[in-house]
PDB file of C-alpha atoms and ligand atoms in Angstrom:
ATOM      1  CA  MET A   1       8.434  14.358  26.268  1.00 65.00           C
ATOM      2  CA  GLU A   2       5.002  15.381  25.025  1.00 71.00           C
ATOM      3  CA  ALA A   3       3.746  11.807  25.423  1.00 68.00           C
ATOM      4  CA  THR A   4       5.037  11.727  29.012  1.00 75.00           C
ATOM      5  CA  ASN A   5       3.265  14.985  29.782  1.00 75.00           C
ATOM      6  CA  GLN A   6       0.045  13.690  28.234  1.00 76.00           C
ATOM      7  CA  LYS A   7       0.297  10.501  30.269  1.00 76.00           C
ATOM      8  CA  THR A   8       0.939  12.415  33.490  1.00 83.00           C
ATOM      9  CA  GLY A   9      -1.995  14.719  32.713  1.00 87.00           C
ATOM     10  CA  LEU A  10      -4.275  11.783  32.046  1.00 90.00           C
ATOM     11  CA  LEU A  11      -3.269   9.979  35.255  1.00 91.00           C
ATOM     12  CA  LYS A  12      -3.888  13.123  37.299  1.00 93.00           C
ATOM     13  CA  GLU A  13      -7.268  13.600  35.667  1.00 94.00           C
ATOM     14  CA  LEU A  14      -8.231   9.986  36.338  1.00 95.00           C
ATOM     15  CA  GLU A  15      -7.030  10.195  39.927  1.00 95.00           C
ATOM     16  CA  GLN A  16      -9.213  13.259  40.463  1.00 95.00           C
ATOM     17  CA  ARG A  17     -12.257  11.605  38.926  1.00 94.00           C
ATOM     18  CA  ILE A  18     -11.739   8.502  41.055  1.00 95.00           C
ATOM     19  CA  ARG A  19     -11.269  10.580  44.216  1.00 94.00           C
ATOM     20  CA  ARG A  20     -14.541  12.404  43.556  1.00 94.00           C
ATOM     21  CA  ALA A  21     -16.513   9.246  42.743  1.00 92.00           C
ATOM     22  CA  GLU A  22     -18.781   7.786  45.382  1.00 92.00           C
ATOM     23  CA  HIS A  23     -18.127   4.287  44.024  1.00 92.00           C
ATOM     24  CA  PRO A  24     -14.776   4.378  42.203  1.00 90.00           C
ATOM     25  CA  ARG A  25     -15.257   0.894  40.811  1.00 91.00           C
ATOM     26  CA  GLU A  26     -18.091   2.206  38.660  1.00 93.00           C
ATOM     27  CA  LEU A  27     -15.439   4.063  36.672  1.00 96.00           C
ATOM     28  CA  VAL A  28     -13.534   0.924  35.794  1.00 96.00           C
ATOM     29  CA  VAL A  29     -14.529   0.813  32.120  1.00 95.00           C
ATOM     30  CA  ASP A  30     -13.973   4.554  31.665  1.00 95.00           C
ATOM     31  CA  VAL A  31     -10.517   4.225  33.218  1.00 96.00           C
ATOM     32  CA  MET A  32      -9.563   1.264  31.043  1.00 96.00           C
ATOM     33  CA  LEU A  33     -10.817   3.026  27.896  1.00 94.00           C
ATOM     34  CA  ALA A  34      -8.954   6.221  28.767  1.00 94.00           C
ATOM     35  CA  LEU A  35      -5.708   4.303  29.297  1.00 94.00           C
ATOM     36  CA  GLN A  36      -6.296   2.351  26.112  1.00 92.00           C
ATOM     37  CA  GLU A  37      -6.708   5.628  24.229  1.00 87.00           C
ATOM     38  CA  GLN A  38      -3.352   6.710  25.626  1.00 88.00           C
ATOM     39  CA  TYR A  39      -1.438   3.477  24.930  1.00 87.00           C
ATOM     40  CA  GLY A  40      -3.275   2.342  21.781  1.00 88.00           C
ATOM     41  CA  TYR A  41      -4.403  -0.818  23.572  1.00 93.00           C
ATOM     42  CA  LEU A  42      -4.754  -1.972  27.160  1.00 95.00           C
ATOM     43  CA  SER A  43      -1.193  -3.160  27.637  1.00 94.00           C
ATOM     44  CA  ASP A  44      -0.055  -4.981  30.784  1.00 95.00           C
ATOM     45  CA  ASP A  45       1.383  -1.676  32.026  1.00 93.00           C
ATOM     46  CA  ALA A  46      -1.920   0.069  31.416  1.00 94.00           C
ATOM     47  CA  LEU A  47      -3.810  -2.688  33.204  1.00 95.00           C
ATOM     48  CA  GLU A  48      -1.496  -2.383  36.209  1.00 95.00           C
ATOM     49  CA  GLU A  49      -2.004   1.375  36.151  1.00 94.00           C
ATOM     50  CA  ALA A  50      -5.787   0.907  36.143  1.00 96.00           C
ATOM     51  CA  ALA A  51      -5.541  -1.575  39.047  1.00 96.00           C
ATOM     52  CA  ARG A  52      -3.410   0.877  41.031  1.00 95.00           C
ATOM     53  CA  LEU A  53      -5.731   3.810  40.334  1.00 95.00           C
ATOM     54  CA  LEU A  54      -8.887   1.913  41.255  1.00 96.00           C
ATOM     55  CA  GLY A  55      -7.482  -0.158  44.098  1.00 95.00           C
ATOM     56  CA  MET A  56      -8.567  -3.351  42.347  1.00 95.00           C
ATOM     57  CA  SER A  57      -6.714  -6.573  41.691  1.00 96.00           C
ATOM     58  CA  LEU A  58      -5.165  -7.375  38.337  1.00 96.00           C
ATOM     59  CA  LEU A  59      -7.339 -10.460  38.118  1.00 96.00           C
ATOM     60  CA  GLU A  60     -10.529  -8.441  38.540  1.00 95.00           C
ATOM     61  CA  LEU A  61      -9.462  -6.048  35.821  1.00 95.00           C
ATOM     62  CA  GLU A  62      -8.335  -8.833  33.520  1.00 95.00           C
ATOM     63  CA  GLU A  63     -11.770 -10.444  33.792  1.00 95.00           C
ATOM     64  CA  LEU A  64     -13.547  -7.182  33.058  1.00 94.00           C
ATOM     65  CA  ALA A  65     -11.223  -6.335  30.187  1.00 94.00           C
ATOM     66  CA  SER A  66     -11.904  -9.672  28.534  1.00 92.00           C
ATOM     67  CA  PHE A  67     -15.661  -9.090  28.898  1.00 90.00           C
ATOM     68  CA  TYR A  68     -15.809  -5.789  26.982  1.00 89.00           C
ATOM     69  CA  ASP A  69     -15.576  -5.892  23.201  1.00 84.00           C
ATOM     70  CA  PHE A  70     -14.013  -2.472  22.887  1.00 88.00           C
ATOM     71  CA  ILE A  71     -11.123  -3.153  25.195  1.00 93.00           C
ATOM     72  CA  TYR A  72      -8.115  -4.612  23.436  1.00 94.00           C
ATOM     73  CA  ARG A  73      -5.455  -6.547  25.326  1.00 94.00           C
ATOM     74  CA  ARG A  74      -3.351  -6.899  22.196  1.00 93.00           C
ATOM     75  CA  PRO A  75      -2.144  -4.154  19.870  1.00 94.00           C
ATOM     76  CA  VAL A  76      -4.703  -3.206  17.239  1.00 95.00           C
ATOM     77  CA  GLY A  77      -4.657  -0.907  14.261  1.00 94.00           C
ATOM     78  CA  ARG A  78      -5.638   2.749  14.366  1.00 91.00           C
ATOM     79  CA  PHE A  79      -8.954   1.673  12.839  1.00 94.00           C
ATOM     80  CA  VAL A  80     -10.643  -1.463  14.118  1.00 95.00           C
ATOM     81  CA  ILE A  81     -13.173  -2.639  11.563  1.00 97.00           C
ATOM     82  CA  ARG A  82     -15.788  -4.972  12.999  1.00 95.00           C
ATOM     83  CA  VAL A  83     -17.861  -6.696  10.393  1.00 96.00           C
ATOM     84  CA  CYS A  84     -21.247  -7.928  11.571  1.00 95.00           C
ATOM     85  CA  ASP A  85     -21.563 -11.642  10.946  1.00 92.00           C
ATOM     86  CA  SER A  86     -25.015 -12.183  12.446  1.00 94.00           C
ATOM     87  CA  VAL A  87     -28.008 -13.445  10.549  1.00 93.00           C
ATOM     88  CA  VAL A  88     -29.586 -10.304   9.061  1.00 95.00           C
ATOM     89  CA  CYS A  89     -26.292  -8.988   7.733  1.00 94.00           C
ATOM     90  CA  TRP A  90     -25.386 -12.462   6.585  1.00 91.00           C
ATOM     91  CA  LEU A  91     -28.633 -12.638   4.553  1.00 91.00           C
ATOM     92  CA  GLU A  92     -27.720  -9.267   3.028  1.00 87.00           C
ATOM     93  CA  GLU A  93     -24.388 -10.628   1.803  1.00 85.00           C
ATOM     94  CA  GLY A  94     -22.385  -9.392   4.757  1.00 81.00           C
ATOM     95  CA  GLU A  95     -20.121 -12.408   4.413  1.00 85.00           C
ATOM     96  CA  LYS A  96     -19.082 -11.290   0.934  1.00 91.00           C
ATOM     97  CA  LEU A  97     -18.323  -7.847   2.269  1.00 93.00           C
ATOM     98  CA  GLY A  98     -16.083  -9.386   4.915  1.00 94.00           C
ATOM     99  CA  GLU A  99     -14.231 -11.223   2.168  1.00 95.00           C
ATOM    100  CA  HIS A 100     -14.027  -8.020   0.171  1.00 97.00           C
ATOM    101  CA  LEU A 101     -12.453  -6.240   3.131  1.00 97.00           C
ATOM    102  CA  GLU A 102      -9.971  -9.075   3.596  1.00 97.00           C
ATOM    103  CA  ALA A 103      -8.995  -8.841  -0.064  1.00 97.00           C
ATOM    104  CA  ARG A 104      -8.714  -5.056  -0.057  1.00 97.00           C
ATOM    105  CA  LEU A 105      -6.644  -4.955   3.130  1.00 98.00           C
ATOM    106  CA  GLY A 106      -4.621  -8.089   2.394  1.00 98.00           C
ATOM    107  CA  ILE A 107      -5.346  -9.558   5.831  1.00 98.00           C
ATOM    108  CA  ARG A 108      -7.669 -12.151   7.328  1.00 97.00           C
ATOM    109  CA  MET A 109     -10.205 -11.626  10.094  1.00 96.00           C
ATOM    110  CA  GLY A 110      -8.354 -11.137  13.379  1.00 95.00           C
ATOM    111  CA  GLU A 111      -5.282  -9.615  11.725  1.00 97.00           C
ATOM    112  CA  THR A 112      -3.811  -6.126  11.479  1.00 97.00           C
ATOM    113  CA  THR A 113      -2.324  -4.563   8.367  1.00 97.00           C
ATOM    114  CA  PRO A 114       1.494  -4.252   8.438  1.00 97.00           C
ATOM    115  CA  ASP A 115       1.222  -0.440   8.466  1.00 94.00           C
ATOM    116  CA  GLY A 116      -0.759  -0.684  11.714  1.00 94.00           C
ATOM    117  CA  LEU A 117      -3.704   1.157  10.229  1.00 94.00           C
ATOM    118  CA  PHE A 118      -6.463  -1.475  10.118  1.00 97.00           C
ATOM    119  CA  THR A 119      -7.537  -4.436  12.247  1.00 97.00           C
ATOM    120  CA  LEU A 120     -10.335  -6.631  10.952  1.00 97.00           C
ATOM    121  CA  LEU A 121     -12.641  -8.454  13.373  1.00 95.00           C
ATOM    122  CA  PRO A 122     -16.002 -10.213  13.145  1.00 93.00           C
ATOM    123  CA  VAL A 123     -18.702  -9.063  15.524  1.00 93.00           C
ATOM    124  CA  CYS A 124     -22.140 -10.271  16.554  1.00 93.00           C
ATOM    125  CA  CYS A 125     -25.194  -8.154  15.712  1.00 95.00           C
ATOM    126  CA  ILE A 126     -24.458  -4.518  16.459  1.00 94.00           C
ATOM    127  CA  GLY A 127     -28.131  -3.532  16.527  1.00 95.00           C
ATOM    128  CA  TYR A 128     -28.315  -1.878  13.120  1.00 96.00           C
ATOM    129  CA  CYS A 129     -30.113  -4.693  11.315  1.00 96.00           C
ATOM    130  CA  ASP A 130     -32.303  -2.138   9.513  1.00 96.00           C
ATOM    131  CA  MET A 131     -29.080  -0.916   7.873  1.00 96.00           C
ATOM    132  CA  ALA A 132     -27.729  -4.389   7.043  1.00 96.00           C
ATOM    133  CA  PRO A 133     -25.122  -5.188   6.082  1.00 96.00           C
ATOM    134  CA  ALA A 134     -23.371  -3.092   8.670  1.00 97.00           C
ATOM    135  CA  MET A 135     -19.998  -2.703  10.293  1.00 97.00           C
ATOM    136  CA  LEU A 136     -18.301  -0.588  12.921  1.00 96.00           C
ATOM    137  CA  VAL A 137     -15.077   1.306  12.501  1.00 95.00           C
ATOM    138  CA  ASN A 138     -13.933   1.904  16.037  1.00 90.00           C
ATOM    139  CA  ARG A 139     -17.259   3.014  17.455  1.00 87.00           C
ATOM    140  CA  ARG A 140     -18.772   4.594  14.344  1.00 93.00           C
ATOM    141  CA  VAL A 141     -21.475   2.649  12.487  1.00 95.00           C
ATOM    142  CA  TYR A 142     -21.540   2.241   8.717  1.00 96.00           C
ATOM    143  CA  GLY A 143     -24.603   0.631   7.165  1.00 96.00           C
ATOM    144  CA  ASN A 144     -26.253  -0.311   3.885  1.00 96.00           C
ATOM    145  CA  LEU A 145     -22.831  -1.389   2.737  1.00 97.00           C
ATOM    146  CA  ASN A 146     -21.727  -2.610  -0.630  1.00 96.00           C
ATOM    147  CA  GLN A 147     -18.287  -3.089  -2.137  1.00 96.00           C
ATOM    148  CA  GLU A 148     -18.103   0.404  -3.611  1.00 96.00           C
ATOM    149  CA  LYS A 149     -19.103   1.995  -0.332  1.00 96.00           C
ATOM    150  CA  ILE A 150     -16.487  -0.027   1.528  1.00 97.00           C
ATOM    151  CA  ASP A 151     -13.761   1.020  -0.923  1.00 96.00           C
ATOM    152  CA  LYS A 152     -14.737   4.647  -0.427  1.00 95.00           C
ATOM    153  CA  ILE A 153     -14.716   4.302   3.380  1.00 95.00           C
ATOM    154  CA  LEU A 154     -11.255   2.690   3.314  1.00 96.00           C
ATOM    155  CA  GLU A 155      -9.923   5.436   1.090  1.00 93.00           C
ATOM    156  CA  GLU A 156     -11.384   8.082   3.366  1.00 92.00           C
ATOM    157  CA  LEU A 157      -9.898   6.396   6.407  1.00 93.00           C
ATOM    158  CA  ARG A 158      -6.487   6.286   4.774  1.00 91.00           C
ATOM    159  CA  THR A 159      -6.411   9.837   3.587  1.00 87.00           C
ATOM    160  CA  GLY A 160      -9.529  11.834   4.216  1.00 72.00           C
ATOM    161  CA  ASP A 161     -11.930  13.411   6.632  1.00 65.00           C
ATOM    162  CA  GLU A 162     -13.312  10.139   8.003  1.00 62.00           C
ATOM    163  CA  ARG A 163     -10.230   9.944  10.224  1.00 66.00           C
ATOM    164  CA  LYS A 164     -11.153  13.075  12.121  1.00 63.00           C
ATOM    165  CA  GLY A 165     -12.744  12.643  15.495  1.00 63.00           C
ATOM    166  CA  LEU A 166     -13.112   8.896  15.124  1.00 70.00           C
ATOM    167  CA  PRO A 167     -13.027   7.482  18.651  1.00 65.00           C
ATOM    168  CA  ARG A 168     -10.957   4.393  19.295  1.00 66.00           C
TER     169      ARG A 168
HETATM  170  S1  FES B 201     -27.442  -8.704  12.127  1.00 75.66           S
HETATM  171 FE1  FES B 201     -25.971  -7.234  11.490  1.00 75.66          FE
HETATM  172  S2  FES B 201     -26.536  -5.456  12.567  1.00 75.66           S
HETATM  173 FE2  FES B 201     -27.944  -6.937  13.247  1.00 75.66          FE
END
């Protein structure tokens, strides 16, 4: 019941924002992200909802959704860990850290842990080369990583304060 109320509230809020917008299409990413936050990923239902709200075709939205890294068309974990695999991080042993994460989580890149908590993905340079090796958890950056730091971050994400306020 609470989830239904939240969904209804969100749809009303989005409808109002779209009504007020001079160019509603400019809100397309915001709308998709808001629906993704609600559903956990941009499901087919959520995509149809976005198309209805914005008066756009499903094809248009599908193309945009596939263009943006932070929009997920498949279910992902609560925490999406994106390990930078570009050259500066690679030189700073980022590859080993990716392997360390795979070992710690018991999954390979592209997979989600059975408890639905973590998804592991490679990502191109995230612009924090001065903090290499670096990774993103959802949209929060973690840099100057080493194995110990990664273990601590995972522990915090499982049980501690790192979970709070972490955007999807
Ligand atoms: S190469 Fe990893 S953040 Fe730039």
